[in-house]
Every structure is written in C-alpha cells, then in structure tokens.
Amino acid sequence: MHPPILKLVRVAKHFPTREGELSILTEVTFEIRPGEKVAIIGPSGSGKSTLLSLIGLLDLPSSGDIFLEGKDTQSLDERDRARLRNESIGFVFQSFELISPFTVYENVAAPLDISGTAFSPQVVETLLGEVGLTHRRNALPSTLSGGERQRVAIARALAHSPKLILADEPTGSLDRATGERVLELLLRSVSERSTALLVITHDDHIASYMDRVFEIRDGSLYERT
Amino acid sequence: MSALKLVIQYATRLVQREWRRFVLPALSLSITAIVLASTLFLTSSSRALLADQARVLEGGDVSLESTRPIAIDAMLASSGIKPVSMTEVMEFSSTLGSSGSATAVSLQVVDAAYPLYGEIRMRDGLYVFPTPMQIVLDVKASERLGVSVGDTVTLGDGSFVVSGIIESDPTSLFSSFRFLPRALVSHDGFARTGIDASLLRAEYEYLLKVPDLRIDQKTFIRELETQSKGFVQTRIAGEGRGGLEAGLGIITDFLVVTVLITAILAAVNVYASSLFFVTAERKSFAILLSIGITRLRLVGIIALALGLVVVGSSIIGIGIGALIFVGTAHYVAGTLALTLPDPSFLMYGGITLGLMVLLALSAFVPTMRTVLDLQPKQLLIGAEPDSVRKNWIVISVIALSTLAPVFFLSAYLLESWLQGMIVVASVVGVYAIVVGLFSALLFALYRIRSRFSFAVRSIIAHKRFDGLFGTVSFTSLFVALSVLCVLVLLQSTLERYLTQDLSTSVPSSYVIDIQPSQRDALLSQFPEIILNSNTPARIVSIDGRDIQAAIASDDPRIDRELGREFNLTARDVLLSSEQVIDGLWHEGRRGEISVDRDFADRAGISLGSVVVFSVQGFTIEGRVTSIRGTDSRSGLPFFYFVLSPDDLKPFPQIFFGYAYHGADRQRELGRFLSLEMPNVTVLETSAVAPILISLTELLLLIVFIVTIPPLLIALLLIITMIISSYAQRRREGGRLRAIGATQRSMTRWYVLETTVLTVTSAVLAYGAGSLCTYAVSNYFLEVSTVVLFDPLLGAGLLFVIALTALVGIVLVYSDTMPLRELLSHAE
C-alpha cells in the first residue's frame, strides 16, 4: 500500500473572539492516499473551508500535525510552505480565484512560472486542449463564463502535476448542468493522473462520486460507511 | 419605504457601519480642506498686506503721471471710477536759497490730501500740511542750506519758513533715483513764488485712492497710456514691475500659482479618495443592486454618503485651516512685527467648502460611471470587471469634470476667464500627454511581456489590468511630483531673486553731481566708482522729422514725451543690466547711438534711424546702431540714449556714479566727499538695508508658509494612491500566494512596481516641472534668472521614492490577514 499523500493527526483550530476562544475544529485525524478521491461534507459553518485552508497550507492549525507527502508542515516557514503549495497542491476554489490581469494561458502557466523551473509551453497547451479552452487562450478571465473560468481553474490546478487537488465547492457558483460537466472534467483529469482529490462540499450528489466521504460535525470528522 | 427615506437611511447606515472605509477619504478630504482653506486665508491676507505695501510705495491705488496738467475728472468720468480721495502733486527741479547758500532741490507742490497712504516721518513731531507761508524740507536739503525749523528760505519771489524736516516718507525707498534733496510746498505757497508753471519741465502726478478697483476699471486705466500716446503714464499699485515693488508683485503672483496648484492637487485627491471608496465597496454595492435597489437609488445612497463625508471633513478642515492662519499671523506678528490682516473667514471658508463639494461632485461623475457599470452577477461570483478596455471618453470626462472647479478658481484668482482657461488647458494638456505616454508605454510593454521574467510580466499585466485606475494613479503621482518640482524650483528661483539677484545688483552707494573738474580726483581715490556722464539734450529730429515742431502742432503721431529734455550718457561698455537686442554695440565709435528698446518702440526709432540732438544750441547727430534691453530692476543707471564718449566730450557734463562698498570703504567715501567735494551727494543704500532685509524675510516666509501645504498634500496624495493601489492588488496577491508565490516575492514585486513607477513619474515630473518653472518664471513672474536644479529638490525626490518604497513594504508586511481570509473576504 502507498504511503498517504496527506495525513492529519489531531488537528485543531480555534479562533479568538471577544467572547473567548471559538473552536472550529477540535480533533481531526484522517489521511488520503495517492489517487484517492475524498469528499468532506457538512453544513455551512461546520468548519469545512477552515479544514481545507489548513490542508492547503493557507493557514496554521492551533494544534496537531499535518503531513504532506510525508513532510511535517508544522516545522516549515512561510517560504517552504509556499514552495510545498506550489509543488504538491492544486487548488480549485468555488469563486475560481483566477488572476484577473492574466490571460487564460498565463493563469494556467502561473504555478509553473512561480516554481521557477523551465517548462514547455506545450504542457499548458495540452491542458488547455483537455479542458476545451484552446480557442480562449488569450482571453482575460473577465470575458469568460462561470463554467469556462472553473475549467481554467482546473487546468491551473493540474499544470504542475500536484499529488493532491483541493477543491472547495467546485460547482458552487455554477448552474447544475455546467456543474456536472465541470465535475466530470475534474474527476476524469485526476483519475488519468492518479492524483488525489479532496472535495469540500455540502452536496451529497457530488460526494457520491468519491471513494470515501467524511462528515464534519461538532469540529470532528466522521467517515461515512 | 419612500425612495427618499430609503436613500437617507441606507446612506447614514453606510457611513455609520462602514466608517472604516471612509477613514482614508475623510482624512484625505480633511487635509485637502485644511490646506486649501489655510492657503486661501494666508494668500488673501498676504495679498492684502502686499497690496497695502504696494499702495504705500506707489502713493495711491492708481497713479497717473504726465508732463502737463491733466483734466483728471473728465478723464475718469467715462470709466465710473470714483476715488475715495485724490491728491495732485507737481514736481520739478528748482533752487532754494538761504542766507548763506543755495541748493538744487526736487520741489513737490502738494495738497492737503498728500500722502494718501503711508506716513511722512518728521525729525521732530508730526507732519503738518504746510501753510502758504511754509515749506517742509528733507534732511539733505536742510543740511545743504544749513537751515532748521523756523529759518527762512527763498524760492523764486517768495520766502518760506521751514516748518519741518522730513526723515522719511512712504516713497523714499522706491522712487528710483531721486538725486536731489526734497522740499514740499502747498499749491497756494507755489503761487507766491511767481514761477510760471507752463515754462517748467515739471512732472504732474495724480494719486487716487480707489480701494476696490474693478477689472474693467483697471483695463480702462491701462488703456489710458495708449490712448494718450504716452502723454499719460499710468500705474496700478501692486502691478508695477520696477524696483522692490516687483518683488511684492512676484510674491502675489506666486501665491496665486500656489493656490491653483493646491486646487489641482485637491481635485485629484478628492477624485482618488472617491474612487478608492467605490472600489473598496464595489461588492456591497453589487449586493444592493442584486437585492433590487435601482441604480438611481444606489447613486443617491452613495452620493449622500459621500456628501456627508465631504461636508463633514471640509468643515473640520476649514476650522483647522483657520486655526493655522491665526497661529501663523501670531507668529509673524511676534517675529517680524507685521500684522497680517484678517481675511474674510466666512467668504474663503465658503469658497473652500464650495470648492470641495464641487470637486467631490466632479469626482463623482466618473465614480458613478463605475457604479452604473457594476455587473452584480459578475461581482458576486468573484470576477472582476474588464477594466482593460480603453475608454478615452471616460478619461476625458474625468479630466474635464475634475478640473472644472479649478477653472472657476483660476478665473477668479487671475481675474480673467482667458487666463483661467489657459491654466486649465495647460493642466489638461499635460495630463493628456502623460496619460498618452503612460498608456502607450504600457501597451508596448504588454505586447512584448513574454520576453520578461514572470515577476516583470506579472507587474506589466497588473498595471495594464489596472486600466483607468492605474492611469489615474500614475498621472496623479506625476502631478504630485510635478508640483513638488515646480514649487521647489519656483521657491529657489524667488529666493535667488530676492536674496541674490536683487540685492547684489543694487549698488551700495550712488554718488551724484560730480563736476568734470572733480572726476579725476575722485577716481584716483576711489577707482572702483563707476561713473556715467550726464548731458542734458533735446531731440531735434528723428529720421528727418522735426520733433519739436510736430509737438507744437499737436501732431497725434508724435509722443509728447519726445518734447522733453533727455539725459544723454556716453560710454563704450555695456552694463551688466543691459543686453543688445538688435544691432551691434558701438563700443564707443563716433556717430553711433544705442537706444533703449521700450523707448525706441514709443518713439518710432529703429535700427538705422538718424537722431539729431540739441545740446545748448549745438547739434549732435548719430545713427542708431543698437537697440538695448535693460533690466530696470537692477538698480543700475538707466539711460534711453548711450552715445560715444568722443561725441559728447565737447559738451558740459556732470557725472553720476555708483559703487559696491563695504562699510569701511563707505565711511571713507563719505569723509572724503564731505571734506573735498561738499557739493557731491552720496546716497547710501545700506540705510535702507534693515527695511529691505525685513521685507525680504517677510516675502520668503510667505513663500515658505504657502509652499508647505501643497507639498504636504502632494505627499498625502502619493500615499493615498499607493494605499488605493494596494487595496486593488490585495486579492490578486492572495491568489498568487495560494498557488505558491511567497510573501517575500509579493513584497519584492510590489515594491519594485511602486519604485519603478515613482522613478518614472519623478523623471517625467522633473522635466515637466522644469519647463513649467521656466515658463512661469519668465512669462508670469518675469524673473530673469531661473533655477532649474536645486539639491533640495534632488533630496526631495529621493525622499519621495524612498517613502513610496517604504509605504509599499509597510503595507505588505502590516497586512496580517491570513491567506484563507484574504481569499474568502478580499473585497
């Protein structure tokens, strides 16, 4: 069996408020293996997005350990965390988070550019072909439809061949039909690359496509069986 | 809920709940109002003070001079000018006698209204208008005649009792060269002398007290000169361009320029603040639109919210501005013993408030366009509007609407719609050029961006995407830095003019009435004295036209001034105050004449003209071989005609000299003249030094005080633009960091971008600032020596560049919002 690509051990997150500390996550422990597709579901405010931020190294846990590709991320400084994000994680956000001034091509190439390693433009062109946006390669995000933007986001998330894709409500801003097409594309893309996928959603329908489903409740994670 | 109630409720709620969003615009608006109000208060007060000074120096608000009496009432009747009071002064050279001696004096025949402004200071007691039996002498006249109060002197057929000795009078400092001692008699007293005024070479001066002269009346007075073909010379107080009065005029003009610059900055600042607010609140507005509020009501809500902020901030700013003025006036009174007159706080406070509201309204036009362009769906799903498209109409609307209030202010301050239009057109022109250059450069860089590193490519793409906001930011930065350059360079130019050009060119002593027999003896002891010969002559003909006959026949083509006696001088070198405009300097060649340019224009003399003079019945003929320009402010001798020394040698001459002496040498000269040449008069300009220094200090202080606020607002504007720019860029930074860019690299990119833009705009601004300073100094202030580099400016620009980099670093590092929050709540 392959070692886990992601491992969380007793991860907790609290936020200071005027009324005292607010516990969002109390003790989260779970792991994802390469190629595995996992969904975390839960109602609004349950801590899904907070958990995704911690896994994506966008925020630090209050306690506990997060291992990414076997590396303990707690000991990393900001620079190393950024590098690990760049190398190992691909993000697909609900609100796309495309870089507005960049063209479609530049958005997809951005993780490769940031990594500083030389790459062939063909890599980006291939990805654009996969998501069906070759004809829009020079367009700015503001001229794209919601579905097109999310396809760009998926291509960008795959560009540097990460081991883990984190998707936060990837179809949340799209209509049902477009959402279905985007989800299909995402699942197909990760399957072809054996990339692990962690989807945050409140939609059981999306969760049904995943290998494993976790439910977040009272700050803890429970696997649905 | 009615529409009005909804707008009021939402607007007040917006201000209450989102007050943090308003802090920057409110702070910026308050400071703008402080600067504008304090500048207007200071400017109006300083202008009033300088106008008072100018009136005193000139003797009246308006003065008309002629070589013949003028029917002044008839002349003014058609203009509607009704002087509060008026005085008529006749001045001519005459000889006063006493029991032991006689001396030439400049005799002024005055009436009881003289002087209209200022004060005649007497050696003992107060000045009292002389009765027909009395005469008032100045110190020199009393010394030369050896008389004091109560003694008798004779003038023509009359004898007069000396009723007082004048120590100084308002015009004594600034009346160019009054070589002769002075004496005052009344018109009735003059009638007792039996002197026929029609036979005199007298100057008639009419001084008018008209405190509130309208623009059309000023025009009427100026046109009197041309209408009378030079028969009447007119001057309006504060508009003179001679002597120290020029300094006062220049400072007044500078104040106007400073207020305009402040207003332009204020316009840009208000615009930037409004735009920042709307940008920051765009998502909230989109939500309001999405829940069904009409665009019109949204415009109303934002307008009311901004209006509340603008009015509140302006009132606070005006209050602080008034306090600053009071403090400054107190300081000036304490240090310079000068009372700055109170400006009309209500009027200038009102102007400031009106201007701020107008500026905000103007800034509101493009801001509203942004609101009306909001696409709720696009914004709510997190997408940005496409701001890359070029919309020159919008840029034009912004430029014109923002500058419209400035136009009204310029027209008001410059008292001319045309000049106001020229100022605003110049500003728009410069803006357009900079916007064009910036856009073209960005477009070119964007086209070739793939050749650059990711960081540079990213900066170029971001700048291009910033679109209108980026262009306005850069242009505003350019304007702010240009203002910095113009103000510093203008201040340096003025400082140099006031402390060096003016003071160094004015000699320390004038030596008057040197006889030919005394010339060599004086020069052997004081070779540094530069002597000018002086030979009285009348013009016989110019290019064959008999001048005296033409004047006698009232030929309207001939300027009557040509009929008077002129002082000819002879020398072979040009003075430092002179330059040849046309032709070649004669270098002492016989038969050649050099003529002053202005006089040549009036007299119809051109290069090659033949002028014939009469000197004591003998004629001298010469051809004009050069036309000279003369800086009349230099304090150096000024002659219309300069001939060859060989041509004038046969004729009787007296000499007039000047020198630059230290205190010891000055004393030596005084002792020598009093012992060896008692007929020679020495005038020491050092006697007026304390007043000159005090005046110069005042002028520099005013320049300094008035320059500081616009510089502060320029810096504030720069910081506002950087903060706004960062607010725009924050979410993009978060997105880049999410996919692997480090905080450090984001900082580096942002600082690099800010620094490159600041350096670029600083270079452009220095170029534009230098051009502007050159133009303003030459054509508006009329100061000949322009300072185009000042170490202080270099340091200032470096400071601004460092400041922008520092603000950039502080902004990025002080942004502690976690990446998670930045991505989810970035608006």
GROMACS .gro file of N, CA and C in nm, chain A residues 15 53 58-59 78-79 82 85-86 91 93 95-103 106 110-111 113-114 140 142 149 156, chain B residues 378 381 383-386 388 446 449 454 457-458 461-462 465 731-732 735-743 819-820 823:
model
  174
   15PHE      N    1  -1.036   3.005   1.708
   15PHE     CA    2  -1.023   3.148   1.675
   15PHE      C    3  -1.054   3.232   1.798
   53SER      N    4  -0.836   2.511   0.432
   53SER     CA    5  -0.728   2.610   0.441
   53SER      C    6  -0.607   2.550   0.513
   58LEU      N    7  -0.281   2.722   0.375
   58LEU     CA    8  -0.316   2.863   0.369
   58LEU      C    9  -0.327   2.920   0.510
   59ASP      N   10  -0.335   2.834   0.608
   59ASP     CA   11  -0.348   2.877   0.747
   59ASP      C   12  -0.278   2.773   0.835
   78GLU      N   13   0.728   3.022   0.613
   78GLU     CA   14   0.632   3.069   0.512
   78GLU      C   15   0.680   3.035   0.371
   79ARG      N   16   0.812   3.050   0.352
   79ARG     CA   17   0.868   3.028   0.219
   79ARG      C   18   0.855   2.882   0.175
   82ALA      N   19   0.503   2.789   0.102
   82ALA     CA   20   0.464   2.837  -0.032
   82ALA      C   21   0.517   2.741  -0.138
   85ARG      N   22   0.315   2.425  -0.137
   85ARG     CA   23   0.185   2.452  -0.202
   85ARG      C   24   0.201   2.445  -0.353
   86ASN      N   25   0.311   2.509  -0.397
   86ASN     CA   26   0.336   2.517  -0.541
   86ASN      C   27   0.364   2.380  -0.601
   91PHE      N   28  -0.522   2.392  -0.637
   91PHE     CA   29  -0.647   2.443  -0.578
   91PHE      C   30  -0.754   2.466  -0.684
   93PHE      N   31  -1.106   2.665  -0.644
   93PHE     CA   32  -1.192   2.736  -0.549
   93PHE      C   33  -1.333   2.754  -0.605
   95SER      N   34  -1.497   3.028  -0.595
   95SER     CA   35  -1.502   3.156  -0.668
   95SER      C   36  -1.382   3.167  -0.765
   96PHE      N   37  -1.335   3.055  -0.810
   96PHE     CA   38  -1.233   3.041  -0.916
   96PHE      C   39  -1.096   3.096  -0.877
   97GLU      N   40  -1.094   3.218  -0.824
   97GLU     CA   41  -0.968   3.284  -0.784
   97GLU      C   42  -0.866   3.285  -0.897
   98LEU      N   43  -0.913   3.318  -1.016
   98LEU     CA   44  -0.818   3.334  -1.127
   98LEU      C   45  -0.750   3.469  -1.113
   99ILE      N   46  -0.632   3.479  -1.169
   99ILE     CA   47  -0.560   3.606  -1.158
   99ILE      C   48  -0.610   3.697  -1.271
  100SER      N   49  -0.683   3.799  -1.230
  100SER     CA   50  -0.759   3.880  -1.327
  100SER      C   51  -0.676   3.936  -1.442
  101PRO      N   52  -0.554   3.990  -1.415
  101PRO     CA   53  -0.481   4.052  -1.527
  101PRO      C   54  -0.419   3.950  -1.622
  102PHE      N   55  -0.416   3.822  -1.582
  102PHE     CA   56  -0.352   3.721  -1.666
  102PHE      C   57  -0.452   3.663  -1.766
  103THR      N   58  -0.401   3.628  -1.881
  103THR     CA   59  -0.485   3.560  -1.980
  103THR      C   60  -0.508   3.417  -1.933
  106GLU      N   61  -0.183   3.238  -1.936
  106GLU     CA   62  -0.094   3.281  -1.827
  106GLU      C   63  -0.141   3.229  -1.692
  110ALA      N   64   0.081   2.991  -1.456
  110ALA     CA   65   0.131   3.062  -1.339
  110ALA      C   66   0.204   2.972  -1.237
  111PRO      N   67   0.145   2.854  -1.197
  111PRO     CA   68   0.218   2.770  -1.100
  111PRO      C   69   0.354   2.726  -1.152
  113ASP      N   70   0.536   2.897  -1.372
  113ASP     CA   71   0.620   3.018  -1.368
  113ASP      C   72   0.675   3.040  -1.227
  114ILE      N   73   0.585   3.026  -1.130
  114ILE     CA   74   0.626   3.054  -0.992
  114ILE      C   75   0.729   2.952  -0.943
  140LEU      N   76  -0.908   3.719  -2.126
  140LEU     CA   77  -0.895   3.750  -1.983
  140LEU      C   78  -1.009   3.684  -1.908
  142SER      N   79  -1.221   3.786  -1.708
  142SER     CA   80  -1.347   3.862  -1.701
  142SER      C   81  -1.435   3.840  -1.823
  149ARG      N   82  -1.441   2.962  -1.656
  149ARG     CA   83  -1.346   3.001  -1.551
  149ARG      C   84  -1.307   2.881  -1.465
  156ARG      N   85  -0.531   2.497  -1.427
  156ARG     CA   86  -0.423   2.557  -1.347
  156ARG      C   87  -0.384   2.464  -1.232
  603GLN      N   88  -2.151   3.924  -1.204
  603GLN     CA   89  -2.007   3.910  -1.224
  603GLN      C   90  -1.931   3.932  -1.093
  606ILE      N   91  -1.996   3.660  -0.806
  606ILE     CA   92  -1.927   3.530  -0.821
  606ILE      C   93  -1.777   3.548  -0.817
  608ALA      N   94  -1.576   3.766  -0.989
  608ALA     CA   95  -1.498   3.809  -1.104
  608ALA      C   96  -1.482   3.960  -1.106
  609GLU      N   97  -1.380   4.005  -1.169
  609GLU     CA   98  -1.354   4.148  -1.180
  609GLU      C   99  -1.411   4.198  -1.312
  610PRO      N  100  -1.455   4.322  -1.315
  610PRO     CA  101  -1.496   4.377  -1.444
  610PRO      C  102  -1.373   4.396  -1.532
  611ASP      N  103  -1.397   4.393  -1.658
  611ASP     CA  104  -1.285   4.412  -1.751
  611ASP      C  105  -1.250   4.559  -1.760
  613VAL      N  106  -0.964   4.667  -1.881
  613VAL     CA  107  -0.854   4.689  -1.974
  613VAL      C  108  -0.896   4.774  -2.093
  671TYR      N  109   0.322   4.555  -2.275
  671TYR     CA  110   0.229   4.442  -2.265
  671TYR      C  111   0.244   4.350  -2.387
  674ARG      N  112   0.555   4.134  -2.333
  674ARG     CA  113   0.575   4.091  -2.194
  674ARG      C  114   0.635   3.953  -2.182
  679PHE      N  115   0.887   3.629  -1.498
  679PHE     CA  116   0.749   3.618  -1.452
  679PHE      C  117   0.711   3.739  -1.366
  682ARG      N  118   0.666   4.037  -1.588
  682ARG     CA  119   0.548   4.011  -1.669
  682ARG      C  120   0.421   4.033  -1.587
  683SER      N  121   0.429   3.984  -1.464
  683SER     CA  122   0.315   3.996  -1.375
  683SER      C  123   0.286   4.144  -1.344
  686ALA      N  124   0.131   4.305  -1.652
  686ALA     CA  125  -0.008   4.264  -1.671
  686ALA      C  126  -0.099   4.331  -1.568
  687HIS      N  127  -0.051   4.337  -1.444
  687HIS     CA  128  -0.131   4.402  -1.340
  687HIS      C  129  -0.151   4.550  -1.372
  690PHE      N  130  -0.394   4.583  -1.640
  690PHE     CA  131  -0.528   4.549  -1.595
  690PHE      C  132  -0.586   4.660  -1.507
  956ARG      N  133  -0.614   4.115  -0.331
  956ARG     CA  134  -0.670   3.983  -0.358
  956ARG      C  135  -0.587   3.907  -0.462
  957GLU      N  136  -0.537   3.984  -0.560
  957GLU     CA  137  -0.452   3.920  -0.662
  957GLU      C  138  -0.328   3.860  -0.596
  960ARG      N  139  -0.419   3.538  -0.438
  960ARG     CA  140  -0.434   3.430  -0.536
  960ARG      C  141  -0.297   3.375  -0.578
  961LEU      N  142  -0.204   3.469  -0.598
  961LEU     CA  143  -0.070   3.424  -0.639
  961LEU      C  144  -0.003   3.345  -0.527
  962ARG      N  145  -0.027   3.391  -0.405
  962ARG     CA  146   0.034   3.319  -0.292
  962ARG      C  147  -0.029   3.181  -0.277
  963ALA      N  148  -0.157   3.170  -0.305
  963ALA     CA  149  -0.224   3.040  -0.293
  963ALA      C  150  -0.161   2.938  -0.386
  964ILE      N  151  -0.113   2.983  -0.501
  964ILE     CA  152  -0.055   2.885  -0.593
  964ILE      C  153   0.098   2.880  -0.583
  965GLY      N  154   0.150   2.937  -0.475
  965GLY     CA  155   0.291   2.912  -0.447
  965GLY      C  156   0.384   3.031  -0.437
  966ALA      N  157   0.336   3.152  -0.470
  966ALA     CA  158   0.425   3.268  -0.457
  966ALA      C  159   0.445   3.299  -0.309
  967THR      N  160   0.563   3.342  -0.272
  967THR     CA  161   0.589   3.369  -0.131
  967THR      C  162   0.552   3.514  -0.098
  968GLN      N  163   0.531   3.538   0.030
  968GLN     CA  164   0.502   3.674   0.077
  968GLN      C  165   0.618   3.767   0.040
 1044LEU      N  166  -0.413   3.420   0.472
 1044LEU     CA  167  -0.439   3.394   0.330
 1044LEU      C  168  -0.580   3.338   0.310
 1045ARG      N  169  -0.621   3.256   0.405
 1045ARG     CA  170  -0.754   3.196   0.399
 1045ARG      C  171  -0.863   3.304   0.391
 1048LEU      N  172  -0.859   3.527   0.071
 1048LEU     CA  173  -0.920   3.467  -0.047
 1048LEU      C  174  -1.073   3.463  -0.036
   0.00000   0.00000   0.00000
